[in-house]
mmCIF file of C-alpha atoms in Angstrom:
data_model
loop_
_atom_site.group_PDB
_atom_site.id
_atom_site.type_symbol
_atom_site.label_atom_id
_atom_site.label_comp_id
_atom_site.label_asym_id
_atom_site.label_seq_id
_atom_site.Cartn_x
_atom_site.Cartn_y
_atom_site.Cartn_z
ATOM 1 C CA UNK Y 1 -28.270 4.638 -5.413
ATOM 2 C CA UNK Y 2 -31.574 2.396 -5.012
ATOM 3 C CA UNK Y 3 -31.318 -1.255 -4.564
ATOM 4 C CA UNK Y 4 -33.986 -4.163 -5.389
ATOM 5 C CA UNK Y 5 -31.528 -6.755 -4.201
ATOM 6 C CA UNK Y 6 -33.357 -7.789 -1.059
ATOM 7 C CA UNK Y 7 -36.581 -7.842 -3.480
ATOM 8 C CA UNK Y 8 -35.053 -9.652 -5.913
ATOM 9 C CA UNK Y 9 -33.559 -12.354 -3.795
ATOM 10 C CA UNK Y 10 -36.649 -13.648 -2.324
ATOM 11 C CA UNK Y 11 -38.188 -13.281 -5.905
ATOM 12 C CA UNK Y 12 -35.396 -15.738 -6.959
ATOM 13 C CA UNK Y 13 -36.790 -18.157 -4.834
ATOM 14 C CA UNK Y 14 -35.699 -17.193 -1.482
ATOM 15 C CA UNK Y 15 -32.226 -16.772 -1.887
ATOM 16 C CA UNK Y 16 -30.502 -16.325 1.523
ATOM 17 C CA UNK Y 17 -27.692 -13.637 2.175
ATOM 18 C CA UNK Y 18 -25.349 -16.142 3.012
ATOM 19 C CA UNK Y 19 -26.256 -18.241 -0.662
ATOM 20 C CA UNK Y 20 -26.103 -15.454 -2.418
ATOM 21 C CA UNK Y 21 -22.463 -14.653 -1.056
ATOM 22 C CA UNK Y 22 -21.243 -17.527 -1.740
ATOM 23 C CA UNK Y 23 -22.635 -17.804 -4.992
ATOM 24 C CA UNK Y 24 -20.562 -14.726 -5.680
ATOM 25 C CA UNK Y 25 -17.408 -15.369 -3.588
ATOM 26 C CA UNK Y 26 -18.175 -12.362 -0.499
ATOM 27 C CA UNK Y 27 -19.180 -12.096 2.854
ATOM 28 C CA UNK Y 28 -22.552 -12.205 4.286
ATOM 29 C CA UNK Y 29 -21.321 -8.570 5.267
ATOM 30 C CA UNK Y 30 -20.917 -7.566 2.303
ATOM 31 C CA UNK Y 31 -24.535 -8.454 1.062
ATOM 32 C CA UNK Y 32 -25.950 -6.818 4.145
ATOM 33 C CA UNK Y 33 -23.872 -3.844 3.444
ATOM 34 C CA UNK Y 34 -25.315 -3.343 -0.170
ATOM 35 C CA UNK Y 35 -28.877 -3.829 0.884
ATOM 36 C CA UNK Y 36 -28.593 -1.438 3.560
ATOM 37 C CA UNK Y 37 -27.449 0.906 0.692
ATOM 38 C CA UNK Y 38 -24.459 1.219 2.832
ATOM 39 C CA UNK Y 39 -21.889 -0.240 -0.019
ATOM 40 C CA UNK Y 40 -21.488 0.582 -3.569
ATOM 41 C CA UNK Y 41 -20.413 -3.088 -4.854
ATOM 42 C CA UNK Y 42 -17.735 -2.557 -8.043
ATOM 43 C CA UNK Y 43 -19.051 -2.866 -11.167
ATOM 44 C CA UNK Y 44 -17.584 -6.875 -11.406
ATOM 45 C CA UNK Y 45 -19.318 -7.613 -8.201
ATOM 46 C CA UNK Y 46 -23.017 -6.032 -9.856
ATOM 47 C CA UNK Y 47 -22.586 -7.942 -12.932
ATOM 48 C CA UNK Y 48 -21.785 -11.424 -10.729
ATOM 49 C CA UNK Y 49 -24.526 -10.892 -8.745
ATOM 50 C CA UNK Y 50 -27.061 -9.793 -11.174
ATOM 51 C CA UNK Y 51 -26.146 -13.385 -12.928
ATOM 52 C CA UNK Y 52 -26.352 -14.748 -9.916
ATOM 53 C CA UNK Y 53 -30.218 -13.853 -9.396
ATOM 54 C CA UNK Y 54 -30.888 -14.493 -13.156
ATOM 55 C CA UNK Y 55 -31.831 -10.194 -13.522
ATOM 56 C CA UNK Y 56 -29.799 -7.347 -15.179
ATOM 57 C CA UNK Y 57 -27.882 -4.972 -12.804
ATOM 58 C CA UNK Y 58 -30.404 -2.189 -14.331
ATOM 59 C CA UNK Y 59 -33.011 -4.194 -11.929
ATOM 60 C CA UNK Y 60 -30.526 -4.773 -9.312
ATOM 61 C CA UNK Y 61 -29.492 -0.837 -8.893
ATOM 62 C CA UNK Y 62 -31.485 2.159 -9.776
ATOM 63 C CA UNK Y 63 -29.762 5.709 -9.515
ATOM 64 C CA UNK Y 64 -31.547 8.350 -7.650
ATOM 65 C CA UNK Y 65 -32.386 11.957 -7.887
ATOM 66 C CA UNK Y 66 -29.859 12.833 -5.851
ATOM 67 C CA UNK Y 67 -27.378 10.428 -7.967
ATOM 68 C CA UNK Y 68 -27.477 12.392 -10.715
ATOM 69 C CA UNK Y 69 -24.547 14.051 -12.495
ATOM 70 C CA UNK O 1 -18.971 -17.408 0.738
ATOM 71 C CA UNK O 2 -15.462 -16.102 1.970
ATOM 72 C CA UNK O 3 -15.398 -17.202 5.524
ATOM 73 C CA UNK O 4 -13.582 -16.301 8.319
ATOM 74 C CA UNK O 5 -11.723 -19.296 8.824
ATOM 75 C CA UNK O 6 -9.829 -19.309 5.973
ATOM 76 C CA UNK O 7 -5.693 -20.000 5.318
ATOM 77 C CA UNK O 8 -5.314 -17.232 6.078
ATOM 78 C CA UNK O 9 -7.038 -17.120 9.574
ATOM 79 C CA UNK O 10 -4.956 -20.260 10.588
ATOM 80 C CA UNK O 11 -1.791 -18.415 9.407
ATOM 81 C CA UNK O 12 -2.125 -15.814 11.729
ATOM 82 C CA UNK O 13 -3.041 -18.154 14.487
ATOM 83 C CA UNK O 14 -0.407 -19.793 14.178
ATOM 84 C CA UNK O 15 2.020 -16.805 14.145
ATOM 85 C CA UNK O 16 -0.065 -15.908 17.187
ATOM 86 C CA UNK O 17 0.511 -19.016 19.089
ATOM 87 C CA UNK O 18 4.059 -19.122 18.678
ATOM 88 C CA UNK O 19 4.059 -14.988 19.948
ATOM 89 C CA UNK O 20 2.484 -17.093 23.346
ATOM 90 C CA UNK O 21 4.673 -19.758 23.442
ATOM 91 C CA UNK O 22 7.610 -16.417 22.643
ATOM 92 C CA UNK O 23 6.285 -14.818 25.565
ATOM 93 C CA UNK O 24 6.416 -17.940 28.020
ATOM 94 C CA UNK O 25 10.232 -18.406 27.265
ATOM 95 C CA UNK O 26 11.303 -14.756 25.893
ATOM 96 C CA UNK O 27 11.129 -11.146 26.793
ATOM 97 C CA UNK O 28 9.043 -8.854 24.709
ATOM 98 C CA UNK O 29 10.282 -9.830 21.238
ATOM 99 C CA UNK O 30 6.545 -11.991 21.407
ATOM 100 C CA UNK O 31 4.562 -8.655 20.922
ATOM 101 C CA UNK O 32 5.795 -7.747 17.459
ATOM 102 C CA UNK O 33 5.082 -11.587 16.113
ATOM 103 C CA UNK O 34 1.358 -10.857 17.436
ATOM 104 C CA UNK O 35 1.300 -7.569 15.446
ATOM 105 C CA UNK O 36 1.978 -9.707 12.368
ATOM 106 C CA UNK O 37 -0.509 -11.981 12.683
ATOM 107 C CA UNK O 38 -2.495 -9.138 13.096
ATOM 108 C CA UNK O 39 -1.575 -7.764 10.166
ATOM 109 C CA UNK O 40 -1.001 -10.524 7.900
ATOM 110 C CA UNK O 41 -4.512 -10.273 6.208
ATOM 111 C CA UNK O 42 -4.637 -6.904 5.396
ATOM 112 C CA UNK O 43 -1.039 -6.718 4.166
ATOM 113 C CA UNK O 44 -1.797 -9.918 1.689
ATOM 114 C CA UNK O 45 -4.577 -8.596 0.719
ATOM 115 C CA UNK O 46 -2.914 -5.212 -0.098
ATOM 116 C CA UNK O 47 0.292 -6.802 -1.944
ATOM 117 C CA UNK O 48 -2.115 -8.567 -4.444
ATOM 118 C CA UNK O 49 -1.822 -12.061 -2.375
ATOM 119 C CA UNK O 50 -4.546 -14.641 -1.662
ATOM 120 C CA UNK O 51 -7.265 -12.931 -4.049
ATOM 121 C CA UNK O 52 -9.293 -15.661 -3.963
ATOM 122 C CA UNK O 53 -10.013 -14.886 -0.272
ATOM 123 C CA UNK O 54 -10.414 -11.005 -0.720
ATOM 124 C CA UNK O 55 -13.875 -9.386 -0.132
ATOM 125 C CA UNK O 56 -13.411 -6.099 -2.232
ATOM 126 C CA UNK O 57 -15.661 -4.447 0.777
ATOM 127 C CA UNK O 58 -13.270 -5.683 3.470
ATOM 128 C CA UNK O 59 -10.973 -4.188 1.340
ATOM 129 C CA UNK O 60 -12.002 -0.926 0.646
ATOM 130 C CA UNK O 61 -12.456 -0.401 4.412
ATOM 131 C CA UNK O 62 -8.718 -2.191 5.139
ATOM 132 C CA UNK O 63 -7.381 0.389 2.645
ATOM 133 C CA UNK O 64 -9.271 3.368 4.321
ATOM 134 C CA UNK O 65 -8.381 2.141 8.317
ATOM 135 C CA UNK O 66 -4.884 1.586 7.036
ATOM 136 C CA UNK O 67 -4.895 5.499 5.819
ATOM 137 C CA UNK O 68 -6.036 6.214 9.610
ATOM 138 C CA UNK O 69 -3.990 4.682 11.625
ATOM 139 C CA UNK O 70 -1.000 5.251 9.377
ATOM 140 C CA UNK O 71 -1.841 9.198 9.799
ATOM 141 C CA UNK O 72 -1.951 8.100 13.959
ATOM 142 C CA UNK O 73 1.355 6.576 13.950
ATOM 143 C CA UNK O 74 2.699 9.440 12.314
ATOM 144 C CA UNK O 75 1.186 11.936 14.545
ATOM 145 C CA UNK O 76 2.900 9.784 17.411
ATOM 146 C CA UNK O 77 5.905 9.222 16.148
ATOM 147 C CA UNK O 78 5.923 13.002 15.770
ATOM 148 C CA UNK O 79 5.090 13.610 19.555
ATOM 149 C CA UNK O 80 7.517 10.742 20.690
ATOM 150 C CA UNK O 81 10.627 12.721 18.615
ATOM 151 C CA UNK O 82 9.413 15.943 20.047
ATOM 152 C CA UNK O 83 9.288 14.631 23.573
ATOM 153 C CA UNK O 84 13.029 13.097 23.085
ATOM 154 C CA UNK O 85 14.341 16.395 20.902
ATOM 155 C CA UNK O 86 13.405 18.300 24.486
ATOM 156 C CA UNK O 87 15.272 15.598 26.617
ATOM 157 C CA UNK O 88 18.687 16.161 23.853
ATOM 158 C CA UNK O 89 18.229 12.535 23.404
ATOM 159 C CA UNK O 90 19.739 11.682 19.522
ATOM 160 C CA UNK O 91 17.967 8.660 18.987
ATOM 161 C CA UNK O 92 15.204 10.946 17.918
ATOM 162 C CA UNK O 93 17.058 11.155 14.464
ATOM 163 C CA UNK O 94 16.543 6.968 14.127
ATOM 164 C CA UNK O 95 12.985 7.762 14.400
ATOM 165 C CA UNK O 96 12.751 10.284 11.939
ATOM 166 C CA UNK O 97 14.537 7.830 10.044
ATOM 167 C CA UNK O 98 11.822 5.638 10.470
ATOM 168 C CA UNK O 99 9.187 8.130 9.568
ATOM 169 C CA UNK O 100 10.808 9.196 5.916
ATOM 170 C CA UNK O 101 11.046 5.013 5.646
ATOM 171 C CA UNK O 102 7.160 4.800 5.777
ATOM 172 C CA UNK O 103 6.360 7.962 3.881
ATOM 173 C CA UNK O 104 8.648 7.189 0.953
ATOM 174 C CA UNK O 105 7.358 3.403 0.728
ATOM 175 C CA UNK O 106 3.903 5.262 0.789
ATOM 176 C CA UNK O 107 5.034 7.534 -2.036
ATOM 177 C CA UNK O 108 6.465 4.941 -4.037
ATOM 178 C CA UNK O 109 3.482 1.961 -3.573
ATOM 179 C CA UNK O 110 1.256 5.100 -5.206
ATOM 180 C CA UNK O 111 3.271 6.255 -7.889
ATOM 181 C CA UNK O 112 3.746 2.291 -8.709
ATOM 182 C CA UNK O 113 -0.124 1.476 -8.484
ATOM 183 C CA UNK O 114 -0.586 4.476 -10.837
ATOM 184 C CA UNK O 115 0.810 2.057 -13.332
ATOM 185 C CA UNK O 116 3.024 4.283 -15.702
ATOM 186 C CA UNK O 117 6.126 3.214 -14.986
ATOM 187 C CA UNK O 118 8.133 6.084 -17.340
ATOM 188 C CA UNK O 119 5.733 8.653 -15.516
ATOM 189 C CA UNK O 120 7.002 7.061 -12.070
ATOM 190 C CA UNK O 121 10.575 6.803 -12.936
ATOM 191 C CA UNK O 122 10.518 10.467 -13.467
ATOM 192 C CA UNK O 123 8.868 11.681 -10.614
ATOM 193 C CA UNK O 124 10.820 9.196 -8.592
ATOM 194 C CA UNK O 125 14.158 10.604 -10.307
ATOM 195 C CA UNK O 126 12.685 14.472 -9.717
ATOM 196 C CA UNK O 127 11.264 14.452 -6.013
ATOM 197 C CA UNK O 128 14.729 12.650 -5.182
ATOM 198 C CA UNK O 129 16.364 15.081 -6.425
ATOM 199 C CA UNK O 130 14.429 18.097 -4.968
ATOM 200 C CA UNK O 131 14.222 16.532 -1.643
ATOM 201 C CA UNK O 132 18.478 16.514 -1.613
ATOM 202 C CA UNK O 133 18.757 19.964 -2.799
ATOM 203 C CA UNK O 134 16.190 21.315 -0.135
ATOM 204 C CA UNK O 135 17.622 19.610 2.594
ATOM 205 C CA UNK O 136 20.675 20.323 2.107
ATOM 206 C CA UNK O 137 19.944 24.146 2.330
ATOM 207 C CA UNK O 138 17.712 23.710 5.062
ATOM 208 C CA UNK O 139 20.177 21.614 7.213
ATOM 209 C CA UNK O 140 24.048 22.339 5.828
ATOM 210 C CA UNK O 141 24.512 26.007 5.796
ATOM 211 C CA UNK O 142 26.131 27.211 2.390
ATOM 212 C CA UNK O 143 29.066 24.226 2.282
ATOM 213 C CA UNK O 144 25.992 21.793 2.507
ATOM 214 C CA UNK O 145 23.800 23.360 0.386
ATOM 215 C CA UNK O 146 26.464 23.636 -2.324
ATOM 216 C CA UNK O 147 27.396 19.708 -1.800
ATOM 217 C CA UNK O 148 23.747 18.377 -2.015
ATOM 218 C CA UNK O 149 22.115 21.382 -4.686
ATOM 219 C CA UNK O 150 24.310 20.149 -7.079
ATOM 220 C CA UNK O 151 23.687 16.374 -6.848
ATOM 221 C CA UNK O 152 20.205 16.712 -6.105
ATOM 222 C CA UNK O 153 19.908 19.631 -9.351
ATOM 223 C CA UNK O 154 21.655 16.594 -11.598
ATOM 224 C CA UNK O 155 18.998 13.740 -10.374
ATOM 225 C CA UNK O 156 16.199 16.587 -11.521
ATOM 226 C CA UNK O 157 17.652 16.879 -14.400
ATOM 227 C CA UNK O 158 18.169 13.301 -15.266
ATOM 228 C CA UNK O 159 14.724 12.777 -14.521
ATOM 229 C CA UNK O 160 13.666 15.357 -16.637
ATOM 230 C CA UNK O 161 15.967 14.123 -19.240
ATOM 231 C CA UNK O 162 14.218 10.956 -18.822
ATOM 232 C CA UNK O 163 11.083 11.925 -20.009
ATOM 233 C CA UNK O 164 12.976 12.033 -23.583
ATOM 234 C CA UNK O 165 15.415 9.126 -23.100
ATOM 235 C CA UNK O 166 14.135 6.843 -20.700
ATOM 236 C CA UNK O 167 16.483 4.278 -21.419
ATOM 237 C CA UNK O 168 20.172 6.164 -21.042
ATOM 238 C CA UNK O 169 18.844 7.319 -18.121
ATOM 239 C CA UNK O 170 17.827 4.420 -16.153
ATOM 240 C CA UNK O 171 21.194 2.769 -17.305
ATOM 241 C CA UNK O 172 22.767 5.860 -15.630
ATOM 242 C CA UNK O 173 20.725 5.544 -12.881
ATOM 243 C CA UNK O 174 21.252 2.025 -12.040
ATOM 244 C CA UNK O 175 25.103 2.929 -11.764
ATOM 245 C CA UNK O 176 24.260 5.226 -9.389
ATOM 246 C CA UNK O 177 22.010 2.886 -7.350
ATOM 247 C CA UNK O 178 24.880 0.516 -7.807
ATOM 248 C CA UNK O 179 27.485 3.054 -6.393
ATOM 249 C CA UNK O 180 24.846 3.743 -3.375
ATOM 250 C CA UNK O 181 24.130 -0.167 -2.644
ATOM 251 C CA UNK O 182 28.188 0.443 -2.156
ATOM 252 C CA UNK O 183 27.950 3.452 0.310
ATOM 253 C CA UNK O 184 25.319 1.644 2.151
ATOM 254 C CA UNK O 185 27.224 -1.455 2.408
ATOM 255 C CA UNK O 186 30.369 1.068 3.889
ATOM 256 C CA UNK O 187 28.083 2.713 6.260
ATOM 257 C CA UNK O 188 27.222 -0.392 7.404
ATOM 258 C CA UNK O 189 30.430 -1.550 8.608
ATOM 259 C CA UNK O 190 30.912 1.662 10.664
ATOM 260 C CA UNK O 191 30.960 1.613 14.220
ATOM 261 C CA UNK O 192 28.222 1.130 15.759
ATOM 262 C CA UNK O 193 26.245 4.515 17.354
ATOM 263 C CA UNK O 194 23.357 7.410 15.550
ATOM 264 C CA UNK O 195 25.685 8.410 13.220
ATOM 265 C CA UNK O 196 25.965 5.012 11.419
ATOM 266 C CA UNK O 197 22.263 4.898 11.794
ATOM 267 C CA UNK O 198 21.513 8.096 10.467
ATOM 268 C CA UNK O 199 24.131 7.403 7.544
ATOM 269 C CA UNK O 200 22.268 4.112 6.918
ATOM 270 C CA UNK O 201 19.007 5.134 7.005
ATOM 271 C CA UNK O 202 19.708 8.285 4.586
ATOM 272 C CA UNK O 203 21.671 6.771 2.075
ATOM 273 C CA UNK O 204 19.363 3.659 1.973
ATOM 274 C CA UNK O 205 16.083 6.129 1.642
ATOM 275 C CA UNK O 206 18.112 7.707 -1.616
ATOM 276 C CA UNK O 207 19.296 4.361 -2.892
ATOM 277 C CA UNK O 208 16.266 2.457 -2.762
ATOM 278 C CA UNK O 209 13.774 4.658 -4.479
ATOM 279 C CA UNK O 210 16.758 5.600 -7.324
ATOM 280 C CA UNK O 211 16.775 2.068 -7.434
ATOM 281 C CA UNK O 212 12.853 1.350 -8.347
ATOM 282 C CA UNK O 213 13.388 4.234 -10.433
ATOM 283 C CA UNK O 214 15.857 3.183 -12.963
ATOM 284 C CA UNK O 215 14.144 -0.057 -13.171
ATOM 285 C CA UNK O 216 11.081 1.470 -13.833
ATOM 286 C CA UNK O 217 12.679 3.662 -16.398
ATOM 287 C CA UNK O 218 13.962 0.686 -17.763
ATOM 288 C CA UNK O 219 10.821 -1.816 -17.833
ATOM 289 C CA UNK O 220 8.813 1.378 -18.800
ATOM 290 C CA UNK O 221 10.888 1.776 -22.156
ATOM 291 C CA UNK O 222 10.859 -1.624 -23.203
ATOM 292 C CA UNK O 223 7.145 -1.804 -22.814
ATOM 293 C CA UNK O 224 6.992 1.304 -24.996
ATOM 294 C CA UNK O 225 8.675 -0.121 -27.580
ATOM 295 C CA UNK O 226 7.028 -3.735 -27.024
ATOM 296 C CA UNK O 227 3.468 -1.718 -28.158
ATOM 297 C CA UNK O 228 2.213 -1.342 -31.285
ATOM 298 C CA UNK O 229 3.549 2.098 -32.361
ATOM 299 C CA UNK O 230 5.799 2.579 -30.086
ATOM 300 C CA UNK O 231 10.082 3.640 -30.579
ATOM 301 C CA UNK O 232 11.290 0.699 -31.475
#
């Protein structure tokens, strides 16, 4: 799975890892991990932080080739 | 952001700084208060505690270094009974004890978390039963076998009945639990030595789980017939 969150948050004005996580109640960890592709975040987590950066979790995550079914 | 330094950090220091302060005055006992504040987090976050502070990633890998070093422990408490079975020493039968303790609280948490509580009582009900009947072939020669095949056959089939009459059965089965709570409470006035151990630990591993099973029998109908539909 592709991710556009490190794109998105300094689209969003800059939004640091650690505002973001807060914003959305995880670690800074936990932001890193997704970014790094590293972390699938649950579907709750997508929508909160897709709301968080004012986006759609369509533009937060992409599936891949290799994603598909 | 979840921090670090949450209530749950200064819990577990302080459980930690009181397994010091143990360890200044007493012997040993200090090391097991430092393996619960070592634990406390993880086991909070597993028993649905504290959710505010959970971090579903910390989680996820909590839940998979949990399955890990559970599987370790096992493998060593395997080696340690082998090691003592060589020596004759008995106690090895406490620790096998031990290990059916935290495989059937593993086997239970999962059938619970499942979340169908008739489907649970049953298989609770059936693998009780089974377990009885095999070990008693595998462990009391024909006598035994005969003496534990035919309670263990009648759990089976009460939780097979189950499946059909949820209700009489977890009545029934409560009895029983309440007739084992007795047999554990007689055990434990024994005299002291493996034996009472070994009585305690067995009868408490069948009573326990027959126990979570009738109730879940019996929360499991009443939420059938609570839905829309259901046998009421």
């Amino acid at each position: 799975m592709k991710t556009n969150l490190r794109r998105l948050r300094f689209e969003q004005g800059e939004v640091s890892q650690a505002q973001l996580a807060e914003r959305v109640a995880v670690t800074r960890q936990t932001i890193i991990a997704i970014e790094r592709g590293d972390y699938n975040p649950s579907v709750k987590l997508a929508l909160q932080l897709a709301r968080a950066l004012n986006t759609t979790v369509e533009q937060l995550f992409e599936l891949e080739v290799s994603d598909a079914g | 952001m979840l921090g670090k330094r949450d209530e749950i950090f200064w819990a577990a220091s302080v459980i930690f700084l009181v397994a010091v302060a143990l360890g200044a005055i007493v012997d040993n006992a200090y090391l097991l208060l430092m393996v619960a504040s070592y634990l406390l987090r993880p086991t909070l976050h597993s028993l649905g505690f504290l959710r505010r502070l959970v971090d579903e990633r910390q989680l996820q890998i909590q839940y998979q270094a949990s399955n890990v070093g559970f599987a370790a422990m096992v493998a060593g408490v395997i080696v340690v009974i082998l090691v003592l079975m060589a020596r004759h020493d008995h106690t090895w039968e406490m620790l096998v004890g031990v290990l059916m303790v935290g495989l059937t609280v593993r086997a239970l948490t999962g059938l619970l978390l499942v979340g169908d509580l008739l489907v649970a009582g049953v298989r609770i009900l059936v693998a009780i039963g089974s377990l009885l009947a095999l070990l008693g072939v595998l462990e009391g020669g024909v006598g035994g076998a005969m003496s534990h095949v035919v309670p263990g056959a009648t759990l089976v089939g009460v939780g097979l009945a189950a499946r059909r009459w949820p209700r009489p059965a977890g009545v029934g089965v409560m009895a029983l639990t309440a007739l084992g709570a007795f047999a554990v409470v007689r055990a434990a006035m024994m005299p002291t030595g493996s034996a009472r151990a070994g009585t305690l630990i067995a009868l408490t591993l069948l009573t326990v789980p027959a126990g979570v099973a009738g109730l879940c029998l019996l929360r499991g109908a009443a939420d059938r017939d609570g839905q829309p539909g259901g046998d009421a």
